[in-house]
Coordinates of C-alpha atoms in Angstrom, one line a residue:
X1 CA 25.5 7.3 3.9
X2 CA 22.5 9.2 2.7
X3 CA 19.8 11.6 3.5
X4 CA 16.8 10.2 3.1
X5 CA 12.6 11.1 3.9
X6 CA 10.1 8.9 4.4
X7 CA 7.0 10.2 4.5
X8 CA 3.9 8.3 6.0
X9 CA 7.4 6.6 7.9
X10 CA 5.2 5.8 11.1
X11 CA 2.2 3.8 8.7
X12 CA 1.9 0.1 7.7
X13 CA 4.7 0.2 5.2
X14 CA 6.5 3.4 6.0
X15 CA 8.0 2.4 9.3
X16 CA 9.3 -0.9 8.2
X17 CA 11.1 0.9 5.0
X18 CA 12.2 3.4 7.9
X19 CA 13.5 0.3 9.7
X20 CA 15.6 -1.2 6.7
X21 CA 17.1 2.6 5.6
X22 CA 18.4 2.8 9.1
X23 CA 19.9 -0.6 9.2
X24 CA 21.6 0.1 6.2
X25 CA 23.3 2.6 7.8
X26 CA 21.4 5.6 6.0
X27 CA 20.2 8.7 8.0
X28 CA 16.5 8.6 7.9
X29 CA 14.1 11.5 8.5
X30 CA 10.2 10.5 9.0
X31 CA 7.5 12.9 8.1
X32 CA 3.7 12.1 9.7
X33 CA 1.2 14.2 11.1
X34 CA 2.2 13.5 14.6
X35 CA 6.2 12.6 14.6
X36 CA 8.1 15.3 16.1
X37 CA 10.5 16.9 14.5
X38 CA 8.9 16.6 11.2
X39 CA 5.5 16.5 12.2
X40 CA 3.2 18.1 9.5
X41 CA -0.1 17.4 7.1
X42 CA 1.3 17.3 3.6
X43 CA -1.9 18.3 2.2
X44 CA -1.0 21.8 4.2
X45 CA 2.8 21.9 3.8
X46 CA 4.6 24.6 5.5
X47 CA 8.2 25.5 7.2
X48 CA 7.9 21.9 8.6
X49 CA 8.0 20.2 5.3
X50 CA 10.6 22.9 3.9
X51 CA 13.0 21.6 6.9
X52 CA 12.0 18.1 6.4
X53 CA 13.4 18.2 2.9
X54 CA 16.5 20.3 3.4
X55 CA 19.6 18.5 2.9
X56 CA 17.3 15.1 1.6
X57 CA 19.0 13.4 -1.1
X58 CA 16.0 11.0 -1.6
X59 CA 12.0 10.7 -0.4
X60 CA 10.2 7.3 0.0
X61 CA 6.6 8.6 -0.5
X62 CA 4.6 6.3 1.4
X63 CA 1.9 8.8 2.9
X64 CA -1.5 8.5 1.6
X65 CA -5.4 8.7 3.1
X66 CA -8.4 6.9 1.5
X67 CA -10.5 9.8 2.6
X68 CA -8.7 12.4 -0.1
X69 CA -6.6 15.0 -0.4
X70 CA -3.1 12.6 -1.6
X71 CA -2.9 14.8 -4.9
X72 CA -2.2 18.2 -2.9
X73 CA -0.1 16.5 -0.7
X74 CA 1.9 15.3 -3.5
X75 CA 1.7 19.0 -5.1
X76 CA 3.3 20.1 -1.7
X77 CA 6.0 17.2 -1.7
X78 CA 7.0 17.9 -5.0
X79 CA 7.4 21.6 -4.5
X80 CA 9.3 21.6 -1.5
X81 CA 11.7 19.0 -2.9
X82 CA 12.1 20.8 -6.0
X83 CA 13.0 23.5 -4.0
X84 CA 15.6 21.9 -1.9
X85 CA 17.1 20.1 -4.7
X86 CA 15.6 16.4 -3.7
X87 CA 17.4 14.3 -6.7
X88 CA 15.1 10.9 -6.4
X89 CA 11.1 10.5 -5.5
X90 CA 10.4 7.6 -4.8
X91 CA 6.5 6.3 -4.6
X92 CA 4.1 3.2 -4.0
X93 CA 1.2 2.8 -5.6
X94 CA -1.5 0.1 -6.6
X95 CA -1.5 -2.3 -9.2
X96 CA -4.8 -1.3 -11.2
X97 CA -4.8 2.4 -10.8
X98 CA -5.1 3.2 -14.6
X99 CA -7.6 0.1 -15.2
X100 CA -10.3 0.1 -11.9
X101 CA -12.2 3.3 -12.0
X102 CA -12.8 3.6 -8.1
X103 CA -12.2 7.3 -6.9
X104 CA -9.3 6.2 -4.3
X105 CA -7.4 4.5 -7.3
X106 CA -7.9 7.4 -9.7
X107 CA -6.2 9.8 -6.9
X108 CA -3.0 7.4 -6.9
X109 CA -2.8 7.5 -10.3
X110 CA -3.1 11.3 -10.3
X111 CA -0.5 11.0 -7.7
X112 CA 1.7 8.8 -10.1
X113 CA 1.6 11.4 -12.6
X114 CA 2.4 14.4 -10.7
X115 CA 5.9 12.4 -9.8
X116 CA 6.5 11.4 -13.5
X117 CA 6.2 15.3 -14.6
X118 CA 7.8 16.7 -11.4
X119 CA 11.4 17.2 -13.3
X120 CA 12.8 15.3 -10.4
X121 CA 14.4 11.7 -10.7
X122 CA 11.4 9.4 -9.9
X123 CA 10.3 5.5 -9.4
X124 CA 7.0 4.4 -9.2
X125 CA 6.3 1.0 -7.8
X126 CA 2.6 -0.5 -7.7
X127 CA 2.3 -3.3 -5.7
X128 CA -1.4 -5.3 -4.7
X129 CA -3.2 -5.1 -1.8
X130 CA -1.5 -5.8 0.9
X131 CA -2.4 -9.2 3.7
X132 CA -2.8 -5.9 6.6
X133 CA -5.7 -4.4 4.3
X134 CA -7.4 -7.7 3.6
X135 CA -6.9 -8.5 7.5
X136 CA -8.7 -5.1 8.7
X137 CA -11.5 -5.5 6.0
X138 CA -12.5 -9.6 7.1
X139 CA -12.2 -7.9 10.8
X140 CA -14.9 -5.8 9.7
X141 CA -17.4 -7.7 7.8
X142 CA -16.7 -10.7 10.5
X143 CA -18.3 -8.2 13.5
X144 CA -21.4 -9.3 11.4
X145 CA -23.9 -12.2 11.6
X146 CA -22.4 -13.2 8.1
X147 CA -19.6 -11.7 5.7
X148 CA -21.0 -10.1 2.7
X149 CA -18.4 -10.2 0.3
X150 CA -18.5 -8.9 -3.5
X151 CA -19.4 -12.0 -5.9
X152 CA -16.6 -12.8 -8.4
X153 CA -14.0 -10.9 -7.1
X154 CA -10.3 -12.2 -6.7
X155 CA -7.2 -10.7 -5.0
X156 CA -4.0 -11.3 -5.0
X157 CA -2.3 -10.0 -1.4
X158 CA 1.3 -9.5 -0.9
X159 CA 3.4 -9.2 1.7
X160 CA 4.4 -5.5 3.3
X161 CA 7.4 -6.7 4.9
X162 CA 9.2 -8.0 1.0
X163 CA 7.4 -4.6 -0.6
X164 CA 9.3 -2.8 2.0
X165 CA 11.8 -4.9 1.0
X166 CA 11.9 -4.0 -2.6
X167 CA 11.1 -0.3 -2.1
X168 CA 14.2 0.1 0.3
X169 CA 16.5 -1.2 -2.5
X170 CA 14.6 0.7 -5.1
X171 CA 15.3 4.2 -2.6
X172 CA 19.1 2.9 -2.6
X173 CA 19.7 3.1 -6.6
X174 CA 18.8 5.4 -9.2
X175 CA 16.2 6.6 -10.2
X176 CA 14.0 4.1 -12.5
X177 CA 10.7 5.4 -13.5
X178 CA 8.2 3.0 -13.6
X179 CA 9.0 -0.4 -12.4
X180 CA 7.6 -4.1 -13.0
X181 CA 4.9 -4.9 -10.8
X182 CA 4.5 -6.2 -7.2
X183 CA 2.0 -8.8 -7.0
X184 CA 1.6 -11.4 -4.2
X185 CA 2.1 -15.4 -4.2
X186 CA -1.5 -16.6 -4.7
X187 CA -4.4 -15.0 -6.9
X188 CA -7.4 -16.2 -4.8
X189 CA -11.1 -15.6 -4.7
X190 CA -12.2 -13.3 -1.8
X191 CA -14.4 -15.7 -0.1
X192 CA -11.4 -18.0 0.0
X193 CA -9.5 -15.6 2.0
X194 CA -12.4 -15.0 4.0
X195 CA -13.1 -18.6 5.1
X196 CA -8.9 -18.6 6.0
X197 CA -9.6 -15.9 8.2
X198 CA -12.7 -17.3 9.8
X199 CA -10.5 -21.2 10.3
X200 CA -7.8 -18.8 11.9
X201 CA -10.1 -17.1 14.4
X202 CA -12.4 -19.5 15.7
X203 CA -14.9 -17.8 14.0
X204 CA -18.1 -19.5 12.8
X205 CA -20.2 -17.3 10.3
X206 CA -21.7 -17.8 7.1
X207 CA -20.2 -16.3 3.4
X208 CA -22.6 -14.9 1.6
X209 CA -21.1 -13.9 -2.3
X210 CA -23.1 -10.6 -3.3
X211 CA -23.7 -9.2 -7.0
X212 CA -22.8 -5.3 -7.1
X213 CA -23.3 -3.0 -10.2
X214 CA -21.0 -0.5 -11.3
X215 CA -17.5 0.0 -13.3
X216 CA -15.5 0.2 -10.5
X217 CA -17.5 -3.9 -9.3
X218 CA -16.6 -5.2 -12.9
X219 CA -13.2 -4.0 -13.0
X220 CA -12.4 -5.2 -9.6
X221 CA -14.4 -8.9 -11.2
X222 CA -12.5 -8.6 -14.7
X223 CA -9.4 -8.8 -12.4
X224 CA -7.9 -4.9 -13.3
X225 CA -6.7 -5.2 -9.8
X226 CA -4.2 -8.4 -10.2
X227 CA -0.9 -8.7 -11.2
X228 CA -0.8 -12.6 -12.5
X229 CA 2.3 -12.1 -14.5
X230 CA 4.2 -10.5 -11.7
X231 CA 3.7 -12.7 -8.7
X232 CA 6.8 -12.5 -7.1
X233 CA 5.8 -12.4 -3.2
X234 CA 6.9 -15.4 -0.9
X235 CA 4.5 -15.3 1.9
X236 CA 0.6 -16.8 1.1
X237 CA -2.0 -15.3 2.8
X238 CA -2.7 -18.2 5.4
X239 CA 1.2 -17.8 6.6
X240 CA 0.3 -14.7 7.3
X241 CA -2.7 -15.6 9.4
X242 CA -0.6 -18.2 10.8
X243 CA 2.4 -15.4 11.5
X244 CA -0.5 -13.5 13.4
X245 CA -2.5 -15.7 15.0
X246 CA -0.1 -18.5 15.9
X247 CA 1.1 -21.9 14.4
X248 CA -2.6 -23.8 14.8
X249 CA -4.5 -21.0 12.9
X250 CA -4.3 -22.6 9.5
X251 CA -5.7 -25.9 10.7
X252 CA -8.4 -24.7 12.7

């Protein structure tokens, strides 16, 4: 049995690697903002995070925040686990970070770095966006009178239950640097997905496919965001509708 951290262990793939660690029989501590006993902001650190990591033979780093601050988190991480003698950090991060210049993307890629000159054992898995994200994103645009969605643009969702799958066994061997790809089953255009979410609902709204401008638009439409080659999740994107919104949804 080992020690191991999971930070981010209460978020959207954090509890369920939490979940498989402690089935396996391993000892797992989860670090959040607001899970006693290790309850701290890792872009603050502190004596929270120095007892969080004591005695830790491995971290999961699953924290992150779309609204900033994941590089001096990871700055904090690293220290503390330097400190206490961590052997293996372990991190997700998204397929496309070093080709999509969006500002979210370039901060996990910073993040990546940091790991891969830490001095520490490290593993870095990217994986695509996961069915949850594309879920809360149609939920949005659907509370509108139609879904706007960005013209061109494909995705390629996967599964957080088989990532957490994959990055459990990854936290239970040695430290392997950077690792093949996670993508999901299907490489789909987003209005596809949207129109699955829509059949799933009940929902009746019109698509409308919008032209956008940018770098980060055209890298997300040249596909720098897709991992074809490395398609490896099971579950499509309309089981997982059908998983969360019952056995009819798909034939709505």
């Amino acid at each position: 049995m080992t020690t191991i951290l999971v930070t981010g262990g209460t978020g959207t793939l954090g509890r369920h690697v939490s979940e498989r660690l402690r089935r396996a029989g391993h000892e797992v501590r989860v670090l959040s903002r607001k899970t006693r006993p290790y309850a701290v902001d890792l872009r603050e650190g502190g004596k929270v995070l120095e007892e969080a990591v004591t005695g830790v033979d491995t971290v999961v780093h699953c924290a992150t925040s779309p609204r900033g601050g994941d590089e001096q988190a990871a700055r904090n991480l690293i220290a503390a686990a330097r400190r206490a003698g961590v052997g293996h950090l372990v991190d997700i991060s998204i397929v496309g970070v070093d080709r999509v210049p969006y500002g979210y993307y370039r901060s996990k890629l910073a993040v990546e770095r940091l790991i891969e000159d830490s001095g520490t054992g490290w593993t870095v898995l990217r994986a695509t966006q996961f069915h949850d994200l594309v879920l809360t994103v149609l939920q949005g645009l659907a509370r509108l009178p139609v879904v706007p969605l960005p013209a061109r643009v494909k995705d390629q969702p996967v599964d957080v239950t088989e990532v957490a799958d994959r990055l459990t066994g990854l936290a239970l061997g040695a430290p392997a640097g950077r690792v093949d790809d996670m993508g999901g089953p299907e490489v789909r255009t987003f209005d596809s997905l949207a129109r699955a979410y829509l059949r799933a609902t009940g929902r009746r709204r019109a698509v409308v496919k919008v032209p956008l401008r940018g770098a980060a638009y055209r890298a997300f439409r040249d596909g720098g965001h897709l991992a074809p080659d490395h398609a490896v999740g099971r579950t499509t994107f309309d089981e997982f509708l059908t998983r969360r919104f019952g056995a009819g949804a798909a034939h709505r």
